[in-house]
Tab-separated table of C-alpha atoms and ligand atoms in Angstrom:
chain	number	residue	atom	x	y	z
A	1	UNK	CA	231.611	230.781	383.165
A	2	UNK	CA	227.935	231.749	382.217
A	3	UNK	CA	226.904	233.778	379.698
A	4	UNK	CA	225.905	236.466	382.255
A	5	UNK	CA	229.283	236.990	382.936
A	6	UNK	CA	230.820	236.532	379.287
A	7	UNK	CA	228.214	239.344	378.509
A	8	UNK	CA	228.905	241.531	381.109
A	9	UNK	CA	232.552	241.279	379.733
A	10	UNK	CA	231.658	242.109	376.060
A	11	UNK	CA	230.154	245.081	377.663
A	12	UNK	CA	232.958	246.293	380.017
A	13	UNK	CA	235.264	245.447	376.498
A	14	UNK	CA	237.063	248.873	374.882
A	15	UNK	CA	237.973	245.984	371.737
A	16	UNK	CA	236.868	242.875	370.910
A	17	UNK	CA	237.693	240.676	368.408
A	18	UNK	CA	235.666	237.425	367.176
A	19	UNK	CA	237.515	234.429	365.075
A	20	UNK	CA	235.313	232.197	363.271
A	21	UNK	CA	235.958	228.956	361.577
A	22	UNK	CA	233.967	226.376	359.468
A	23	UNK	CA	231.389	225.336	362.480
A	24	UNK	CA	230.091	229.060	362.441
A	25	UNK	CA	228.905	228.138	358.677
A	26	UNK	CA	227.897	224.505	359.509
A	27	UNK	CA	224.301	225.445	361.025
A	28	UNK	CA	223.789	227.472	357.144
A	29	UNK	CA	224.649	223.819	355.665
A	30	UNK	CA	228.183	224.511	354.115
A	31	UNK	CA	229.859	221.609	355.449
A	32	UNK	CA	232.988	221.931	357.334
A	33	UNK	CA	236.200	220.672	355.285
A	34	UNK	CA	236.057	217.350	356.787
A	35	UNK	CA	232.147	216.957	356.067
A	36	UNK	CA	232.506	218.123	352.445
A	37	UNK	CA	233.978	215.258	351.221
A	38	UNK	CA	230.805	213.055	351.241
A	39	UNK	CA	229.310	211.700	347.711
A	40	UNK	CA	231.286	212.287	344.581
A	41	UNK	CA	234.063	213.509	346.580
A	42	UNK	CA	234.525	210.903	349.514
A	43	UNK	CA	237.372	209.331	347.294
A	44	UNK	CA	239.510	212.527	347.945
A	45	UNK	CA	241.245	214.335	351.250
A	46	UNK	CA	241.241	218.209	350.972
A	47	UNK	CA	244.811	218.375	350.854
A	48	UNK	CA	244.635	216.586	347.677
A	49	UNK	CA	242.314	218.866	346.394
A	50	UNK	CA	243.076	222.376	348.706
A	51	UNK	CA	246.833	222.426	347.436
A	52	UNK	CA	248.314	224.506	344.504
A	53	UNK	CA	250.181	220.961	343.680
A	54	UNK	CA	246.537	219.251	343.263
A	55	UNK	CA	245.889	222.773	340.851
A	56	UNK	CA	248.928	221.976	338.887
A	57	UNK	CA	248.483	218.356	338.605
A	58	UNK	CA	244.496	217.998	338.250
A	59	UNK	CA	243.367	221.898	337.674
A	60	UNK	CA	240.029	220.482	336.274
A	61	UNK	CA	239.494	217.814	339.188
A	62	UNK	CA	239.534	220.866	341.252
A	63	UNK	CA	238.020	223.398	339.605
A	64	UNK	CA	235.214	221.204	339.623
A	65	UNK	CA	235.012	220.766	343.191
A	66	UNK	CA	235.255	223.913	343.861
A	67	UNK	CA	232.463	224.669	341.645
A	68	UNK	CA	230.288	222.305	343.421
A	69	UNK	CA	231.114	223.817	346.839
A	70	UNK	CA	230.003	227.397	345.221
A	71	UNK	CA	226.737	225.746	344.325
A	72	UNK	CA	226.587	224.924	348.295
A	73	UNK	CA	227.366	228.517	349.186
A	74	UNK	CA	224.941	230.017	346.685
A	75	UNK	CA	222.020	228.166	348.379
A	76	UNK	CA	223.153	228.903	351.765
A	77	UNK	CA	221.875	231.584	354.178
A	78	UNK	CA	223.249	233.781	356.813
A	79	UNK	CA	221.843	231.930	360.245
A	80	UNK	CA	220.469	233.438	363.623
A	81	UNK	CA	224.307	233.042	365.082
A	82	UNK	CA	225.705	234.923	361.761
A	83	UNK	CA	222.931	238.016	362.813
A	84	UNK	CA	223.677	238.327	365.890
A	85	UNK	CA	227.623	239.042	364.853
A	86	UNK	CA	226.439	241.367	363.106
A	87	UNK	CA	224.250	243.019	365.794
A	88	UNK	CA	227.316	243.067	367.982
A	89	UNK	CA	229.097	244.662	365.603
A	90	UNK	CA	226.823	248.013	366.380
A	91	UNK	CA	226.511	247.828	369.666
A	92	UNK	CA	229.797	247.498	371.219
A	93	UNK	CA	232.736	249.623	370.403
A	94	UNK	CA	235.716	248.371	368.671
A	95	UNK	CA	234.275	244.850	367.608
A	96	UNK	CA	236.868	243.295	364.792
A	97	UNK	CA	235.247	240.293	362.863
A	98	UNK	CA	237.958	238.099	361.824
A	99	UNK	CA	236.829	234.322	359.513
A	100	UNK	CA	238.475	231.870	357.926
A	101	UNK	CA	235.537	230.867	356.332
A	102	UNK	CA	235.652	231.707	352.462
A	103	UNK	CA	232.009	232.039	352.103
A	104	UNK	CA	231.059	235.452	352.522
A	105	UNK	CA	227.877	234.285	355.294
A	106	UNK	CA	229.183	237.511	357.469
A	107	UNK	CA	228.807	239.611	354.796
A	108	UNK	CA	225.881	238.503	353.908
A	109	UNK	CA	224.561	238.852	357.220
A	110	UNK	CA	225.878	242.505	357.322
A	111	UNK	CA	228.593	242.769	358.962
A	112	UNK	CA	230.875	245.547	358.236
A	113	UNK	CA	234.545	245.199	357.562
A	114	UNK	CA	235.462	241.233	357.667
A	115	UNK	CA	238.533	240.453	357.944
A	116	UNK	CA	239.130	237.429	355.625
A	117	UNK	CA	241.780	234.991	356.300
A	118	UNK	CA	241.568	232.493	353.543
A	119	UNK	CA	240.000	234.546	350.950
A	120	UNK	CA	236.485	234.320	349.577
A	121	UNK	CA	234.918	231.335	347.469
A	122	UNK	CA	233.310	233.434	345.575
A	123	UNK	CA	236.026	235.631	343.847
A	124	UNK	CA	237.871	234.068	340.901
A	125	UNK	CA	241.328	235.443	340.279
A	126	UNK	CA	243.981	234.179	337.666
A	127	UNK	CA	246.734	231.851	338.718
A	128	UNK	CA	249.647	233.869	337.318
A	129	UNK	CA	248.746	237.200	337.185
A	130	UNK	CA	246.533	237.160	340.217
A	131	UNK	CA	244.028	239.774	338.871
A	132	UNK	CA	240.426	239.579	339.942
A	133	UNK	CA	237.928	238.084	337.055
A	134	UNK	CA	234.442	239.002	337.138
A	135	UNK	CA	233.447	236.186	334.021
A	136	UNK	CA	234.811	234.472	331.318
A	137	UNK	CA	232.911	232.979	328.134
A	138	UNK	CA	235.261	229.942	327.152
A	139	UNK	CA	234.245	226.869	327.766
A	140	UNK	CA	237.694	225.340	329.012
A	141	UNK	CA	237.818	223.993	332.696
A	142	UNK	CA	239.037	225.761	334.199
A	143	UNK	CA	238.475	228.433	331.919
A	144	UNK	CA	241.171	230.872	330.891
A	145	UNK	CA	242.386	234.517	331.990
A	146	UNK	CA	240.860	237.021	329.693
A	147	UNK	CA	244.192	239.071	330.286
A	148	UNK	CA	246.994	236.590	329.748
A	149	UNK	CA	245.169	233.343	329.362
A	150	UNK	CA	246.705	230.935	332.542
A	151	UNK	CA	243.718	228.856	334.273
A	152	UNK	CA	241.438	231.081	337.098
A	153	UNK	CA	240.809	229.763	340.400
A	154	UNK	CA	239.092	230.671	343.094
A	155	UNK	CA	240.461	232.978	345.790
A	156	UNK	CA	240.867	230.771	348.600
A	157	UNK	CA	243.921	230.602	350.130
A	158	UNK	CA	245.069	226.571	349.951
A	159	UNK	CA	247.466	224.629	352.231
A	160	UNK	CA	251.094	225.554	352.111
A	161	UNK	CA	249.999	229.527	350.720
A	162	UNK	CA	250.847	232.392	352.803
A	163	UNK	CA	247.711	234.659	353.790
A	164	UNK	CA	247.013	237.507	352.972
A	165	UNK	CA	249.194	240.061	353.969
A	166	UNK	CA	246.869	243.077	354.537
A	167	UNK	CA	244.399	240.413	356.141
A	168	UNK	CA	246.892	238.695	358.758
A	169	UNK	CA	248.597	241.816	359.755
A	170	UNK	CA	244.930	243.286	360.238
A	171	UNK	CA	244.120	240.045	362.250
A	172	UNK	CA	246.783	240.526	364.505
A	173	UNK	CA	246.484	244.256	365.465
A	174	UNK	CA	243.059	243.066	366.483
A	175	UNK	CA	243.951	240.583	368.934
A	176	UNK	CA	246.648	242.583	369.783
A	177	UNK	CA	244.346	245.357	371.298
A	178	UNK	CA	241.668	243.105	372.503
A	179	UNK	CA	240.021	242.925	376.043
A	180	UNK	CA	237.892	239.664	374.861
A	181	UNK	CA	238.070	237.239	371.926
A	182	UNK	CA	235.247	235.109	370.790
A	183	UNK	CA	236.467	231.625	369.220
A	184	UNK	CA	233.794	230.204	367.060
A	185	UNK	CA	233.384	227.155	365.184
A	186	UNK	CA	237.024	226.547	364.656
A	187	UNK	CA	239.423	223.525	365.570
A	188	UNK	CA	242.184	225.393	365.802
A	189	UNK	CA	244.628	223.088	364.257
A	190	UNK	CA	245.720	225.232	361.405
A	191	UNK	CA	247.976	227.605	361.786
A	192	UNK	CA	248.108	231.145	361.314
A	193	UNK	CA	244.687	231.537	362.466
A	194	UNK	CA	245.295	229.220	365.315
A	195	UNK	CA	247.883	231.446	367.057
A	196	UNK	CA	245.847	233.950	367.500
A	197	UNK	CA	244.080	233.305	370.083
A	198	UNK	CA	247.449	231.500	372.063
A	199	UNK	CA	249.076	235.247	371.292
A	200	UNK	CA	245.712	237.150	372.968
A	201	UNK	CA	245.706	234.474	376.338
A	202	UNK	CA	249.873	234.953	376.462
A	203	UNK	CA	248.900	238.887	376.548
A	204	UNK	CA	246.326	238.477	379.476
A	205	UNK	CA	243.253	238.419	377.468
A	206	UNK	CA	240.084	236.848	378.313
A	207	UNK	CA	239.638	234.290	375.312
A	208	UNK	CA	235.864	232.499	375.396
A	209	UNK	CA	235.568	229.394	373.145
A	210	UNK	CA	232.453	228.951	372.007
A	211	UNK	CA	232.374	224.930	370.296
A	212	UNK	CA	230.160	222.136	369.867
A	213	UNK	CA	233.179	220.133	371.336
A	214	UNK	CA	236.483	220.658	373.075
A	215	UNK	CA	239.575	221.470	371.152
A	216	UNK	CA	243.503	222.159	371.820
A	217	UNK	CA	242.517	225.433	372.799
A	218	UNK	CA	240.008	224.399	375.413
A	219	UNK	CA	242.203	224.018	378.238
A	220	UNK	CA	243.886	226.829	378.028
A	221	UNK	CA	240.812	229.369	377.214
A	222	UNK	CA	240.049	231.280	379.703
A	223	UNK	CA	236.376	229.772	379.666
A	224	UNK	CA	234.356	227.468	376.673
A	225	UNK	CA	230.840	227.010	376.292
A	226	UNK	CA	229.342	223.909	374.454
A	227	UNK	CA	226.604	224.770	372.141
A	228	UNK	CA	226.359	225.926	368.593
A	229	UNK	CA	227.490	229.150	367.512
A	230	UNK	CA	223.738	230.117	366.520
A	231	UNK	CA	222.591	229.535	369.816
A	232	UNK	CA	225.106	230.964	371.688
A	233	UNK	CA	225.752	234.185	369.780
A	234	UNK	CA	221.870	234.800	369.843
A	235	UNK	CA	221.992	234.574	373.821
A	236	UNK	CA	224.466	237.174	373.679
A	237	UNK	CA	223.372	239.362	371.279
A	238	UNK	CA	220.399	239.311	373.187
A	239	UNK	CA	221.757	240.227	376.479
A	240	UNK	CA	223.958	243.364	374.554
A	241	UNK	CA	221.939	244.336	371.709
B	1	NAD	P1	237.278	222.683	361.070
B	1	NAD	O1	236.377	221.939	360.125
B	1	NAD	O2	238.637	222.182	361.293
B	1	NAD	O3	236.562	222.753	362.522
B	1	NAD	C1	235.200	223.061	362.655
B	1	NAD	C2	234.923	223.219	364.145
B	1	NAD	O4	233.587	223.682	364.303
B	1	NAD	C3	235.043	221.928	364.956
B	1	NAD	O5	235.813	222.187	366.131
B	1	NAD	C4	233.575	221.602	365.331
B	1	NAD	O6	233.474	220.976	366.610
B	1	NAD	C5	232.941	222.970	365.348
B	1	NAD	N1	231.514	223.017	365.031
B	1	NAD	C6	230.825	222.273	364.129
B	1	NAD	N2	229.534	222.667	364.091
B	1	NAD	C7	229.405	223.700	364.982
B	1	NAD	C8	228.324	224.544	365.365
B	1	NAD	N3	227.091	224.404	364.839
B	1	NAD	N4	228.556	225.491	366.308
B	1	NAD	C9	229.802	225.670	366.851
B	1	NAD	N5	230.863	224.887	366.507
B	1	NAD	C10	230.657	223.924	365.589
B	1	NAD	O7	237.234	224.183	360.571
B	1	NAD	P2	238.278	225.359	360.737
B	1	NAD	O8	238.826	225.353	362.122
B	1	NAD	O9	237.584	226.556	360.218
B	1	NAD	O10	239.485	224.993	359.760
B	1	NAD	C11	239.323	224.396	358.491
B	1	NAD	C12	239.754	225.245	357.291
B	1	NAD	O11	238.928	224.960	356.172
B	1	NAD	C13	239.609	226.700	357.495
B	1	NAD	O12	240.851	227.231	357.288
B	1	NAD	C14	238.638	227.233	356.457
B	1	NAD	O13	239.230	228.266	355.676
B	1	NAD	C15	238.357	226.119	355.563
B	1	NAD	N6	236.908	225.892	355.369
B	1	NAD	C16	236.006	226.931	355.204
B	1	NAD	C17	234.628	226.669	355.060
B	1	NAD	C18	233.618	227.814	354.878
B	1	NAD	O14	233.965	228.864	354.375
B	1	NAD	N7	232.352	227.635	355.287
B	1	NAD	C19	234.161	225.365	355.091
B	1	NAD	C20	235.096	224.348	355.238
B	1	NAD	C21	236.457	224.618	355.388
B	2	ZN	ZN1	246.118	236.330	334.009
């Protein structure tokens, strides 16, 4: 399908919903999972680090990485493809943004109301009571809650934790209602997310896959266009916006 027609569709759209994954952030430099673990951490797989076993087991080993992948999102910026999300986001009614990218790029790039699936790099909470710290001045690592003094991590949701309730019930009222989904930059092989766009093509709706390469959703969407997301999303946004 060209992207005369995908636009054209965007515009007929009463609700459309966007999923991104770690290939919308790629083209701001935060790697994807799998290209993280380069250097220093090429020794490691993310589930031994991305697991609230590795926490328990090695909290500083991964407090640390994290830390270093903060550094990564500090220096990064929003990118043309990030933008033009956000442009869309004005110009067509009921445009959802959902991501399960932790790094706030969307935001940053102003769109409105992102839906985050696995939580935000950024955020530090505590690991028992949960609550949301702003800073800390110990020098532990990681360093302690100021409240009841467990080890903070970061706000990301790891493998094996449920999501967020209030995010994945949000998610799915989104694709529920939607007359086009954009799939962005994700491989779709971990679930939640991943079902989402299965549930939108069972209901009938068009479901566009926009990916540098072909994934299990590929030959089911209803159409996929190779390029990167920056590309892509700009020749939309510049058809719509
Ligand atoms: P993934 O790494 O499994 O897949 C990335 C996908 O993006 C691949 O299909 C790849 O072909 C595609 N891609 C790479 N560069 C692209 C580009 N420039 N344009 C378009 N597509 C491109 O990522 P995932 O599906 O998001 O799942 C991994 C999990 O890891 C997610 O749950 C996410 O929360 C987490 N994660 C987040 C970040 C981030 O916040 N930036 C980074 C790494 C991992
Ligand atoms: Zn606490």
């Amino acid at each position: 399908m060209q992207l005369e027609a995908i636009a054209a569709a965007l515009w007929r759209a009463n609700h459309v919903a966007v999923l991104t994954g770690a290939g919308m952030s790629a083209e701001s430099g935060v790697p994807t999972f799998r290209d993280a673990q380069t250097g220093l951490w090429a020794q490691y797989r993310p589930e031994d680090l991305a697991t609230p076993e590795a926490f328990a087991r090695q909290p500083e080993l991964v407090w640390r990485w994290y830390a270093w992948r903060r550094e990564l999102v500090a220096a990064a910026e929003p990118h043309i493809g990030h933008r033009s999300l956000a442009a869309l986001a004005a110009n067509l009614p009921g445009f959802v943004l959902i991501t399960q990218n932790v790094d706030g790029l969307h935001q940053r790039a102003g769109s409105p109301d992102v839906i985050e699936l696995h939580g935000n790099i950024m955020r530090t909470i505590c690991s028992a009571c949960l609550r949301c710290v702003e800073s800390w001045s110990d020098d532990w690592i990681p360093p302690r809650c100021p409240t009841c003094g467990s080890p903070l991590r970061p706000d990301v949701v790891w493998f094996g934790e449920p999501l967020p309730r209030g995010a994945l019930e949000a998610a799915n009222a989104a694709v529920e209602a939607a007359d086009v989904i954009l799939v962005v930059g994700t491989s779709g092989l971990v679930d939640p997310a991943a079902s989402l766009p299965r549930r939108a093509l069972a209901r009938g709706a068009m479901v566009v896959e926009i990916n540098l390469e072909p994934t299990p959703l590929t030959r089911s969407a209803t159409a996929f266009v190779t390029g990167t997301a920056g590309s892509i999303l700009s020749q939309l946004a510049d058809r719509l916006c």
